[in-house]
Amino acid sequence: MVKPFGELVYSPENAPEEVKGKAETHAPKIEAPEKVKAGEAFKVTVKVGPHPSTPEHSIRWVELYYYEEGRAFNPVFVGRAFFAPGYMEPEVTFTMKVQKPGVLYALAYCNLHGLWESRKEIKVE
Amino acid sequence: MVKPFGELVYSPENAPEEVKGKAETHAPKIEAPEKVKAGEAFKVTVKVGPHPSTPEHSIRWVELYYYEEGRAFNPVFVGRAFFAPGYMEPEVTFTMKVQKPGVLYALAYCNLHGLWESRKEIKVE
Amino acid sequence: MVKPFGELVYSPENAPEEVKGKAETHAPKIEAPEKVKAGEAFKVTVKVGPHPSTPEHSIRWVELYYYEEGRAFNPVFVGRAFFAPGYMEPEVTFTMKVQKPGVLYALAYCNLHGLWESRKEIKVE
Amino acid sequence: MVKPFGELVYSPENAPEEVKGKAETHAPKIEAPEKVKAGEAFKVTVKVGPHPSTPEHSIRWVELYYYEEGRAFNPVFVGRAFFAPGYMEPEVTFTMKVQKPGVLYALAYCNLHGLWESRKEIKVE
Ligand SMILES: [Fe+3]
Ligand SMILES: [Fe+3]
Ligand SMILES: [Fe+3]
Ligand SMILES: [Fe+3]
């Protein structure tokens, strides 16, 4: 049976048994405040690894999406960073701002070990 | 409850009732052969719409992934096209090749109407 | 002396002697109409190669820019396609539209052989 | 006469008179060490602005290239960050490493005000 795309995205908690061993080094780690002020800039760091950075095996990119509470259609695609193998480590810091609370999703892609996600709730005061 | 990322990707068959009306104009249409020869180039066209192409509302990009049968970690990220609003219609043709049968996934992102997928099986003779 | 970025982009006619041998296989070929109608969609194909498509050596991506006559600030970035090594050949077709005449630029990047450009004038009737 | 692509990239020192007024808010600022150790990670921050971040007018992305001394073909494309209007400020921090001295180039693209570059030499001890 052909699966929907969503079932192909691994996360630490629902990765199939046979790929779970890669969660620690592939699931992105999100660093962001628990609570932010509406419209005020805050830093978001996404880190993956430790992981090799070679043409044959690297974290090619990370993407950020935001599920915004109360929005009719979600998620919002908010950013992407590409890392050239050999010259970049898989870590990036963005400067973000939101008007409403929601959930921030990070995706990381390894050319050998697939697509991994993690998520973090953002409260707005 | 916070959903996994995969549940945020809409598809024509499992989009929630309230967003289903956008499936026809947002779910990407994949044109590709049913069956290909291992390692031989074939064309893949991904079309979205009809849809506006303005800075306020457009299909920002499409992505292609391949679920390769027998591969330990899936999917493989195989391509992405970005469309500048006002100058590009949301349609792109790539030249692809595969060694093994699998499922080709297309994702399309509208800045107002979210992330939509569709999929197509590729047999290899 | 540190050069401006623009001098690092190779083109068939001004590539330095020592890299000229790579022009034939790296400078993108643009296929597009000589003359188009304002606001009407037309196809633009960008081809590179023949060129390997492996993780160690491939055309990683192509970009399209448009220099629009009469615009205060140029160029407009109009599209980009990324090609995963092993699964994609460096050829892509976009569906474009313009309101004014100008020059279409294609850039192609090879991870071993640098950044190559070509250009084509577009007339509008 | 049709210009080569490189002449379309603005920099603070060689921008034409009529666009020079935008240099302060559009030319990317690179923060990186003067001198690094071969193969050791260092931070590179690229900032643009202050600049609006709306669908009609924003810094859409920045790119990083490295001109590596002694390399036969330059530059190396080392990274790219995309900023969604409304949710991202045009500032990003990457974690980079180099084996050889060279020049780091940052490009920033504003959908209204074109393509801007800046550069910074990196020494290796
Ligand atoms: Fe990996
Ligand atoms: Fe839409
Ligand atoms: Fe090459
Ligand atoms: Fe601007």
PDB file of N, CA and C in Angstrom, chain B residues 2-95:
ATOM      1  N   VAL B   2      -0.437  18.516  20.216  1.00  0.00           N
ATOM      2  CA  VAL B   2       0.433  18.885  19.112  1.00  0.00           C
ATOM      3  C   VAL B   2       0.538  17.716  18.138  1.00  0.00           C
ATOM      4  N   LYS B   3       0.244  17.969  16.885  1.00  0.00           N
ATOM      5  CA  LYS B   3       0.272  16.895  15.887  1.00  0.00           C
ATOM      6  C   LYS B   3       1.671  16.687  15.317  1.00  0.00           C
ATOM      7  N   PRO B   4       1.950  15.483  14.856  1.00  0.00           N
ATOM      8  CA  PRO B   4       3.201  15.302  14.108  1.00  0.00           C
ATOM      9  C   PRO B   4       3.115  16.066  12.784  1.00  0.00           C
ATOM     10  N   PHE B   5       4.278  16.410  12.242  1.00  0.00           N
ATOM     11  CA  PHE B   5       4.311  17.215  11.030  1.00  0.00           C
ATOM     12  C   PHE B   5       3.508  16.574   9.896  1.00  0.00           C
ATOM     13  N   GLY B   6       3.631  15.272   9.788  1.00  0.00           N
ATOM     14  CA  GLY B   6       2.984  14.560   8.690  1.00  0.00           C
ATOM     15  C   GLY B   6       1.486  14.816   8.605  1.00  0.00           C
ATOM     16  N   GLU B   7       0.850  15.061   9.744  1.00  0.00           N
ATOM     17  CA  GLU B   7      -0.608  15.284   9.730  1.00  0.00           C
ATOM     18  C   GLU B   7      -0.976  16.672   9.224  1.00  0.00           C
ATOM     19  N   LEU B   8       0.037  17.506   9.024  1.00  0.00           N
ATOM     20  CA  LEU B   8      -0.234  18.858   8.523  1.00  0.00           C
ATOM     21  C   LEU B   8      -0.212  18.912   6.998  1.00  0.00           C
ATOM     22  N   VAL B   9       0.240  17.847   6.375  1.00  0.00           N
ATOM     23  CA  VAL B   9       0.302  17.830   4.911  1.00  0.00           C
ATOM     24  C   VAL B   9      -1.052  17.367   4.373  1.00  0.00           C
ATOM     25  N   TYR B  10      -1.702  18.220   3.593  1.00  0.00           N
ATOM     26  CA  TYR B  10      -3.008  17.859   3.041  1.00  0.00           C
ATOM     27  C   TYR B  10      -2.853  17.010   1.782  1.00  0.00           C
ATOM     28  N   SER B  11      -3.765  16.046   1.616  1.00  0.00           N
ATOM     29  CA  SER B  11      -3.841  15.359   0.324  1.00  0.00           C
ATOM     30  C   SER B  11      -5.312  15.315  -0.068  1.00  0.00           C
ATOM     31  N   PRO B  12      -5.603  15.161  -1.366  1.00  0.00           N
ATOM     32  CA  PRO B  12      -7.004  15.199  -1.788  1.00  0.00           C
ATOM     33  C   PRO B  12      -7.861  14.215  -0.995  1.00  0.00           C
ATOM     34  N   GLU B  13      -7.309  13.027  -0.709  1.00  0.00           N
ATOM     35  CA  GLU B  13      -8.166  12.017  -0.067  1.00  0.00           C
ATOM     36  C   GLU B  13      -8.276  12.170   1.442  1.00  0.00           C
ATOM     37  N   ASN B  14      -7.315  12.822   2.084  1.00  0.00           N
ATOM     38  CA  ASN B  14      -7.464  12.906   3.545  1.00  0.00           C
ATOM     39  C   ASN B  14      -7.449  14.331   4.090  1.00  0.00           C
ATOM     40  N   ALA B  15      -7.703  15.302   3.219  1.00  0.00           N
ATOM     41  CA  ALA B  15      -7.783  16.682   3.713  1.00  0.00           C
ATOM     42  C   ALA B  15      -9.005  16.812   4.617  1.00  0.00           C
ATOM     43  N   PRO B  16      -8.874  17.549   5.710  1.00  0.00           N
ATOM     44  CA  PRO B  16     -10.030  17.789   6.585  1.00  0.00           C
ATOM     45  C   PRO B  16     -11.149  18.494   5.800  1.00  0.00           C
ATOM     46  N   GLU B  17     -12.378  18.275   6.229  1.00  0.00           N
ATOM     47  CA  GLU B  17     -13.539  18.842   5.522  1.00  0.00           C
ATOM     48  C   GLU B  17     -13.376  20.332   5.196  1.00  0.00           C
ATOM     49  N   GLU B  18     -12.883  21.084   6.148  1.00  0.00           N
ATOM     50  CA  GLU B  18     -12.874  22.537   5.991  1.00  0.00           C
ATOM     51  C   GLU B  18     -11.829  23.040   4.992  1.00  0.00           C
ATOM     52  N   VAL B  19     -10.913  22.203   4.601  1.00  0.00           N
ATOM     53  CA  VAL B  19      -9.914  22.650   3.610  1.00  0.00           C
ATOM     54  C   VAL B  19     -10.083  21.938   2.268  1.00  0.00           C
ATOM     55  N   LYS B  20     -10.959  20.952   2.239  1.00  0.00           N
ATOM     56  CA  LYS B  20     -11.120  20.100   1.050  1.00  0.00           C
ATOM     57  C   LYS B  20     -11.424  20.880  -0.215  1.00  0.00           C
ATOM     58  N   GLY B  21     -12.106  21.976  -0.073  1.00  0.00           N
ATOM     59  CA  GLY B  21     -12.475  22.782  -1.231  1.00  0.00           C
ATOM     60  C   GLY B  21     -11.269  23.303  -2.003  1.00  0.00           C
ATOM     61  N   LYS B  22     -10.115  23.296  -1.381  1.00  0.00           N
ATOM     62  CA  LYS B  22      -8.909  23.803  -2.043  1.00  0.00           C
ATOM     63  C   LYS B  22      -8.112  22.697  -2.734  1.00  0.00           C
ATOM     64  N   ALA B  23      -8.542  21.458  -2.607  1.00  0.00           N
ATOM     65  CA  ALA B  23      -7.753  20.343  -3.151  1.00  0.00           C
ATOM     66  C   ALA B  23      -7.576  20.454  -4.665  1.00  0.00           C
ATOM     67  N   GLU B  24      -8.641  20.739  -5.366  1.00  0.00           N
ATOM     68  CA  GLU B  24      -8.575  20.760  -6.826  1.00  0.00           C
ATOM     69  C   GLU B  24      -7.535  21.756  -7.348  1.00  0.00           C
ATOM     70  N   THR B  25      -7.421  22.895  -6.709  1.00  0.00           N
ATOM     71  CA  THR B  25      -6.495  23.926  -7.189  1.00  0.00           C
ATOM     72  C   THR B  25      -5.118  23.907  -6.496  1.00  0.00           C
ATOM     73  N   HIS B  26      -4.948  23.046  -5.518  1.00  0.00           N
ATOM     74  CA  HIS B  26      -3.687  23.063  -4.767  1.00  0.00           C
ATOM     75  C   HIS B  26      -2.925  21.738  -4.752  1.00  0.00           C
ATOM     76  N   ALA B  27      -3.627  20.634  -4.847  1.00  0.00           N
ATOM     77  CA  ALA B  27      -2.901  19.357  -4.862  1.00  0.00           C
ATOM     78  C   ALA B  27      -2.148  19.254  -6.183  1.00  0.00           C
ATOM     79  N   PRO B  28      -0.859  18.974  -6.126  1.00  0.00           N
ATOM     80  CA  PRO B  28      -0.077  18.904  -7.365  1.00  0.00           C
ATOM     81  C   PRO B  28      -0.512  17.719  -8.229  1.00  0.00           C
ATOM     82  N   LYS B  29      -0.462  17.931  -9.545  1.00  0.00           N
ATOM     83  CA  LYS B  29      -0.732  16.829 -10.478  1.00  0.00           C
ATOM     84  C   LYS B  29       0.619  16.356 -11.020  1.00  0.00           C
ATOM     85  N   ILE B  30       0.845  15.063 -10.904  1.00  0.00           N
ATOM     86  CA  ILE B  30       2.110  14.484 -11.369  1.00  0.00           C
ATOM     87  C   ILE B  30       1.882  13.798 -12.703  1.00  0.00           C
ATOM     88  N   GLU B  31       2.676  14.161 -13.701  1.00  0.00           N
ATOM     89  CA  GLU B  31       2.669  13.436 -14.971  1.00  0.00           C
ATOM     90  C   GLU B  31       4.013  12.722 -15.101  1.00  0.00           C
ATOM     91  N   ALA B  32       3.939  11.406 -15.148  1.00  0.00           N
ATOM     92  CA  ALA B  32       5.155  10.596 -15.278  1.00  0.00           C
ATOM     93  C   ALA B  32       4.745   9.251 -15.843  1.00  0.00           C
ATOM     94  N   PRO B  33       5.689   8.523 -16.448  1.00  0.00           N
ATOM     95  CA  PRO B  33       5.335   7.206 -16.992  1.00  0.00           C
ATOM     96  C   PRO B  33       4.941   6.238 -15.875  1.00  0.00           C
ATOM     97  N   GLU B  34       4.065   5.283 -16.203  1.00  0.00           N
ATOM     98  CA  GLU B  34       3.707   4.214 -15.259  1.00  0.00           C
ATOM     99  C   GLU B  34       4.918   3.320 -15.001  1.00  0.00           C
ATOM    100  N   LYS B  35       5.676   3.126 -16.076  1.00  0.00           N
ATOM    101  CA  LYS B  35       6.768   2.170 -16.011  1.00  0.00           C
ATOM    102  C   LYS B  35       7.984   2.758 -16.733  1.00  0.00           C
ATOM    103  N   VAL B  36       9.152   2.609 -16.133  1.00  0.00           N
ATOM    104  CA  VAL B  36      10.366   3.164 -16.727  1.00  0.00           C
ATOM    105  C   VAL B  36      11.443   2.087 -16.747  1.00  0.00           C
ATOM    106  N   LYS B  37      12.536   2.386 -17.463  1.00  0.00           N
ATOM    107  CA  LYS B  37      13.666   1.453 -17.461  1.00  0.00           C
ATOM    108  C   LYS B  37      14.689   1.907 -16.431  1.00  0.00           C
ATOM    109  N   ALA B  38      15.284   0.969 -15.740  1.00  0.00           N
ATOM    110  CA  ALA B  38      16.267   1.302 -14.698  1.00  0.00           C
ATOM    111  C   ALA B  38      17.374   2.182 -15.267  1.00  0.00           C
ATOM    112  N   GLY B  39      17.591   3.320 -14.645  1.00  0.00           N
ATOM    113  CA  GLY B  39      18.681   4.195 -15.049  1.00  0.00           C
ATOM    114  C   GLY B  39      18.443   5.018 -16.300  1.00  0.00           C
ATOM    115  N   GLU B  40      17.259   4.886 -16.909  1.00  0.00           N
ATOM    116  CA  GLU B  40      16.978   5.684 -18.116  1.00  0.00           C
ATOM    117  C   GLU B  40      16.165   6.910 -17.769  1.00  0.00           C
ATOM    118  N   ALA B  41      16.568   8.029 -18.345  1.00  0.00           N
ATOM    119  CA  ALA B  41      15.919   9.304 -18.024  1.00  0.00           C
ATOM    120  C   ALA B  41      14.465   9.323 -18.477  1.00  0.00           C
ATOM    121  N   PHE B  42      13.602   9.905 -17.659  1.00  0.00           N
ATOM    122  CA  PHE B  42      12.198  10.126 -18.039  1.00  0.00           C
ATOM    123  C   PHE B  42      11.768  11.485 -17.499  1.00  0.00           C
ATOM    124  N   LYS B  43      10.697  12.019 -18.092  1.00  0.00           N
ATOM    125  CA  LYS B  43      10.229  13.346 -17.700  1.00  0.00           C
ATOM    126  C   LYS B  43       9.191  13.244 -16.581  1.00  0.00           C
ATOM    127  N   VAL B  44       9.266  14.154 -15.653  1.00  0.00           N
ATOM    128  CA  VAL B  44       8.255  14.280 -14.603  1.00  0.00           C
ATOM    129  C   VAL B  44       7.762  15.721 -14.609  1.00  0.00           C
ATOM    130  N   THR B  45       6.481  15.888 -14.829  1.00  0.00           N
ATOM    131  CA  THR B  45       5.913  17.228 -14.778  1.00  0.00           C
ATOM    132  C   THR B  45       5.006  17.346 -13.559  1.00  0.00           C
ATOM    133  N   VAL B  46       5.175  18.429 -12.827  1.00  0.00           N
ATOM    134  CA  VAL B  46       4.314  18.720 -11.678  1.00  0.00           C
ATOM    135  C   VAL B  46       3.603  20.033 -11.963  1.00  0.00           C
ATOM    136  N   LYS B  47       2.263  19.982 -11.899  1.00  0.00           N
ATOM    137  CA  LYS B  47       1.430  21.159 -12.199  1.00  0.00           C
ATOM    138  C   LYS B  47       0.518  21.441 -11.022  1.00  0.00           C
ATOM    139  N   VAL B  48       0.342  22.688 -10.716  1.00  0.00           N
ATOM    140  CA  VAL B  48      -0.608  23.066  -9.677  1.00  0.00           C
ATOM    141  C   VAL B  48      -1.525  24.126 -10.271  1.00  0.00           C
ATOM    142  N   GLY B  49      -2.763  24.111  -9.819  1.00  0.00           N
ATOM    143  CA  GLY B  49      -3.666  25.181 -10.234  1.00  0.00           C
ATOM    144  C   GLY B  49      -4.743  24.732 -11.179  1.00  0.00           C
ATOM    145  N   PRO B  50      -5.397  25.696 -11.840  1.00  0.00           N
ATOM    146  CA  PRO B  50      -5.045  27.108 -11.963  1.00  0.00           C
ATOM    147  C   PRO B  50      -5.034  27.825 -10.613  1.00  0.00           C
ATOM    148  N   HIS B  51      -4.031  28.697 -10.470  1.00  0.00           N
ATOM    149  CA  HIS B  51      -3.794  29.358  -9.180  1.00  0.00           C
ATOM    150  C   HIS B  51      -3.191  30.738  -9.432  1.00  0.00           C
ATOM    151  N   PRO B  52      -3.516  31.732  -8.618  1.00  0.00           N
ATOM    152  CA  PRO B  52      -2.885  33.056  -8.780  1.00  0.00           C
ATOM    153  C   PRO B  52      -1.361  32.979  -8.623  1.00  0.00           C
ATOM    154  N   SER B  53      -0.675  33.955  -9.199  1.00  0.00           N
ATOM    155  CA  SER B  53       0.779  34.066  -9.028  1.00  0.00           C
ATOM    156  C   SER B  53       1.102  35.522  -8.711  1.00  0.00           C
ATOM    157  N   THR B  54       0.840  35.917  -7.472  1.00  0.00           N
ATOM    158  CA  THR B  54       1.125  37.284  -7.014  1.00  0.00           C
ATOM    159  C   THR B  54       1.894  37.200  -5.696  1.00  0.00           C
ATOM    160  N   PRO B  55       2.571  38.279  -5.320  1.00  0.00           N
ATOM    161  CA  PRO B  55       3.322  38.247  -4.054  1.00  0.00           C
ATOM    162  C   PRO B  55       2.436  37.905  -2.849  1.00  0.00           C
ATOM    163  N   GLU B  56       1.170  38.289  -2.895  1.00  0.00           N
ATOM    164  CA  GLU B  56       0.261  38.042  -1.770  1.00  0.00           C
ATOM    165  C   GLU B  56      -0.257  36.607  -1.752  1.00  0.00           C
ATOM    166  N   HIS B  57      -0.239  35.940  -2.906  1.00  0.00           N
ATOM    167  CA  HIS B  57      -0.846  34.607  -2.986  1.00  0.00           C
ATOM    168  C   HIS B  57      -0.287  33.860  -4.197  1.00  0.00           C
ATOM    169  N   SER B  58       0.506  32.867  -3.921  1.00  0.00           N
ATOM    170  CA  SER B  58       1.045  32.065  -5.027  1.00  0.00           C
ATOM    171  C   SER B  58       1.489  30.700  -4.524  1.00  0.00           C
ATOM    172  N   ILE B  59       1.699  29.809  -5.467  1.00  0.00           N
ATOM    173  CA  ILE B  59       2.368  28.540  -5.159  1.00  0.00           C
ATOM    174  C   ILE B  59       3.845  28.871  -5.124  1.00  0.00           C
ATOM    175  N   ARG B  60       4.410  28.893  -3.925  1.00  0.00           N
ATOM    176  CA  ARG B  60       5.795  29.340  -3.775  1.00  0.00           C
ATOM    177  C   ARG B  60       6.788  28.325  -4.348  1.00  0.00           C
ATOM    178  N   TRP B  61       6.505  27.045  -4.174  1.00  0.00           N
ATOM    179  CA  TRP B  61       7.456  26.022  -4.625  1.00  0.00           C
ATOM    180  C   TRP B  61       6.801  24.653  -4.679  1.00  0.00           C
ATOM    181  N   VAL B  62       7.466  23.741  -5.376  1.00  0.00           N
ATOM    182  CA  VAL B  62       7.109  22.322  -5.308  1.00  0.00           C
ATOM    183  C   VAL B  62       8.376  21.528  -4.980  1.00  0.00           C
ATOM    184  N   GLU B  63       8.168  20.397  -4.336  1.00  0.00           N
ATOM    185  CA  GLU B  63       9.278  19.505  -4.011  1.00  0.00           C
ATOM    186  C   GLU B  63       8.940  18.096  -4.478  1.00  0.00           C
ATOM    187  N   LEU B  64       9.962  17.338  -4.816  1.00  0.00           N
ATOM    188  CA  LEU B  64       9.779  15.944  -5.213  1.00  0.00           C
ATOM    189  C   LEU B  64      10.588  15.028  -4.301  1.00  0.00           C
ATOM    190  N   TYR B  65       9.931  13.981  -3.845  1.00  0.00           N
ATOM    191  CA  TYR B  65      10.573  12.953  -3.030  1.00  0.00           C
ATOM    192  C   TYR B  65      10.309  11.599  -3.674  1.00  0.00           C
ATOM    193  N   TYR B  66      11.206  10.651  -3.412  1.00  0.00           N
ATOM    194  CA  TYR B  66      11.014   9.306  -3.946  1.00  0.00           C
ATOM    195  C   TYR B  66      11.137   8.287  -2.824  1.00  0.00           C
ATOM    196  N   TYR B  67      10.104   7.457  -2.691  1.00  0.00           N
ATOM    197  CA  TYR B  67      10.143   6.346  -1.750  1.00  0.00           C
ATOM    198  C   TYR B  67      10.623   5.145  -2.543  1.00  0.00           C
ATOM    199  N   GLU B  68      11.836   4.708  -2.260  1.00  0.00           N
ATOM    200  CA  GLU B  68      12.467   3.681  -3.071  1.00  0.00           C
ATOM    201  C   GLU B  68      12.309   2.320  -2.397  1.00  0.00           C
ATOM    202  N   GLU B  69      11.694   1.411  -3.089  1.00  0.00           N
ATOM    203  CA  GLU B  69      11.481   0.074  -2.513  1.00  0.00           C
ATOM    204  C   GLU B  69      12.799  -0.566  -2.124  1.00  0.00           C
ATOM    205  N   GLY B  70      12.829  -1.115  -0.927  1.00  0.00           N
ATOM    206  CA  GLY B  70      14.005  -1.837  -0.470  1.00  0.00           C
ATOM    207  C   GLY B  70      15.071  -0.971   0.173  1.00  0.00           C
ATOM    208  N   ARG B  71      14.867   0.340   0.171  1.00  0.00           N
ATOM    209  CA  ARG B  71      15.847   1.237   0.782  1.00  0.00           C
ATOM    210  C   ARG B  71      15.601   1.281   2.297  1.00  0.00           C
ATOM    211  N   ALA B  72      16.691   1.300   3.067  1.00  0.00           N
ATOM    212  CA  ALA B  72      16.531   1.231   4.518  1.00  0.00           C
ATOM    213  C   ALA B  72      15.872   2.491   5.074  1.00  0.00           C
ATOM    214  N   PHE B  73      16.220   3.645   4.512  1.00  0.00           N
ATOM    215  CA  PHE B  73      15.671   4.908   5.005  1.00  0.00           C
ATOM    216  C   PHE B  73      15.017   5.641   3.838  1.00  0.00           C
ATOM    217  N   ASN B  74      13.787   6.004   3.995  1.00  0.00           N
ATOM    218  CA  ASN B  74      13.069   6.725   2.959  1.00  0.00           C
ATOM    219  C   ASN B  74      12.435   7.963   3.562  1.00  0.00           C
ATOM    220  N   PRO B  75      12.055   8.967   2.752  1.00  0.00           N
ATOM    221  CA  PRO B  75      12.199   9.049   1.304  1.00  0.00           C
ATOM    222  C   PRO B  75      13.520   9.709   0.891  1.00  0.00           C
ATOM    223  N   VAL B  76      13.813   9.666  -0.395  1.00  0.00           N
ATOM    224  CA  VAL B  76      14.917  10.425  -0.968  1.00  0.00           C
ATOM    225  C   VAL B  76      14.363  11.760  -1.469  1.00  0.00           C
ATOM    226  N   PHE B  77      15.021  12.842  -1.088  1.00  0.00           N
ATOM    227  CA  PHE B  77      14.640  14.160  -1.615  1.00  0.00           C
ATOM    228  C   PHE B  77      15.277  14.280  -2.996  1.00  0.00           C
ATOM    229  N   VAL B  78      14.462  14.433  -4.042  1.00  0.00           N
ATOM    230  CA  VAL B  78      15.058  14.415  -5.379  1.00  0.00           C
ATOM    231  C   VAL B  78      15.036  15.741  -6.134  1.00  0.00           C
ATOM    232  N   GLY B  79      14.202  16.678  -5.732  1.00  0.00           N
ATOM    233  CA  GLY B  79      14.221  17.942  -6.461  1.00  0.00           C
ATOM    234  C   GLY B  79      13.288  18.973  -5.866  1.00  0.00           C
ATOM    235  N   ARG B  80      13.547  20.212  -6.229  1.00  0.00           N
ATOM    236  CA  ARG B  80      12.719  21.319  -5.732  1.00  0.00           C
ATOM    237  C   ARG B  80      12.728  22.402  -6.802  1.00  0.00           C
ATOM    238  N   ALA B  81      11.588  23.048  -6.993  1.00  0.00           N
ATOM    239  CA  ALA B  81      11.547  24.210  -7.884  1.00  0.00           C
ATOM    240  C   ALA B  81      10.862  25.352  -7.162  1.00  0.00           C
ATOM    241  N   PHE B  82      11.466  26.528  -7.276  1.00  0.00           N
ATOM    242  CA  PHE B  82      10.910  27.738  -6.677  1.00  0.00           C
ATOM    243  C   PHE B  82      10.336  28.613  -7.786  1.00  0.00           C
ATOM    244  N   PHE B  83       9.160  29.190  -7.537  1.00  0.00           N
ATOM    245  CA  PHE B  83       8.482  30.023  -8.529  1.00  0.00           C
ATOM    246  C   PHE B  83       8.312  31.451  -8.018  1.00  0.00           C
ATOM    247  N   ALA B  84       8.927  32.424  -8.653  1.00  0.00           N
ATOM    248  CA  ALA B  84       8.750  33.814  -8.228  1.00  0.00           C
ATOM    249  C   ALA B  84       7.362  34.306  -8.653  1.00  0.00           C
ATOM    250  N   PRO B  85       6.615  34.854  -7.698  1.00  0.00           N
ATOM    251  CA  PRO B  85       5.279  35.356  -8.024  1.00  0.00           C
ATOM    252  C   PRO B  85       5.333  36.411  -9.131  1.00  0.00           C
ATOM    253  N   GLY B  86       4.362  36.340 -10.011  1.00  0.00           N
ATOM    254  CA  GLY B  86       4.290  37.336 -11.073  1.00  0.00           C
ATOM    255  C   GLY B  86       5.028  36.941 -12.336  1.00  0.00           C
ATOM    256  N   TYR B  87       6.040  36.092 -12.211  1.00  0.00           N
ATOM    257  CA  TYR B  87       6.860  35.714 -13.362  1.00  0.00           C
ATOM    258  C   TYR B  87       6.790  34.218 -13.686  1.00  0.00           C
ATOM    259  N   MET B  88       6.291  33.438 -12.733  1.00  0.00           N
ATOM    260  CA  MET B  88       6.288  31.994 -12.955  1.00  0.00           C
ATOM    261  C   MET B  88       4.899  31.413 -12.668  1.00  0.00           C
ATOM    262  N   GLU B  89       4.470  30.514 -13.535  1.00  0.00           N
ATOM    263  CA  GLU B  89       3.300  29.700 -13.268  1.00  0.00           C
ATOM    264  C   GLU B  89       3.752  28.446 -12.521  1.00  0.00           C
ATOM    265  N   PRO B  90       2.896  27.863 -11.701  1.00  0.00           N
ATOM    266  CA  PRO B  90       3.306  26.702 -10.891  1.00  0.00           C
ATOM    267  C   PRO B  90       3.295  25.407 -11.689  1.00  0.00           C
ATOM    268  N   GLU B  91       4.248  25.296 -12.577  1.00  0.00           N
ATOM    269  CA  GLU B  91       4.385  24.080 -13.378  1.00  0.00           C
ATOM    270  C   GLU B  91       5.855  23.896 -13.699  1.00  0.00           C
ATOM    271  N   VAL B  92       6.349  22.676 -13.522  1.00  0.00           N
ATOM    272  CA  VAL B  92       7.765  22.444 -13.754  1.00  0.00           C
ATOM    273  C   VAL B  92       7.962  21.026 -14.289  1.00  0.00           C
ATOM    274  N   THR B  93       8.938  20.881 -15.170  1.00  0.00           N
ATOM    275  CA  THR B  93       9.275  19.554 -15.697  1.00  0.00           C
ATOM    276  C   THR B  93      10.729  19.238 -15.392  1.00  0.00           C
ATOM    277  N   PHE B  94      10.918  18.113 -14.722  1.00  0.00           N
ATOM    278  CA  PHE B  94      12.261  17.629 -14.405  1.00  0.00           C
ATOM    279  C   PHE B  94      12.587  16.399 -15.267  1.00  0.00           C
ATOM    280  N   THR B  95      13.853  16.055 -15.321  1.00  0.00           N
ATOM    281  CA  THR B  95      14.297  14.844 -16.002  1.00  0.00           C
ATOM    282  C   THR B  95      14.914  13.926 -14.951  1.00  0.00           C
TER     283      THR B  95
END
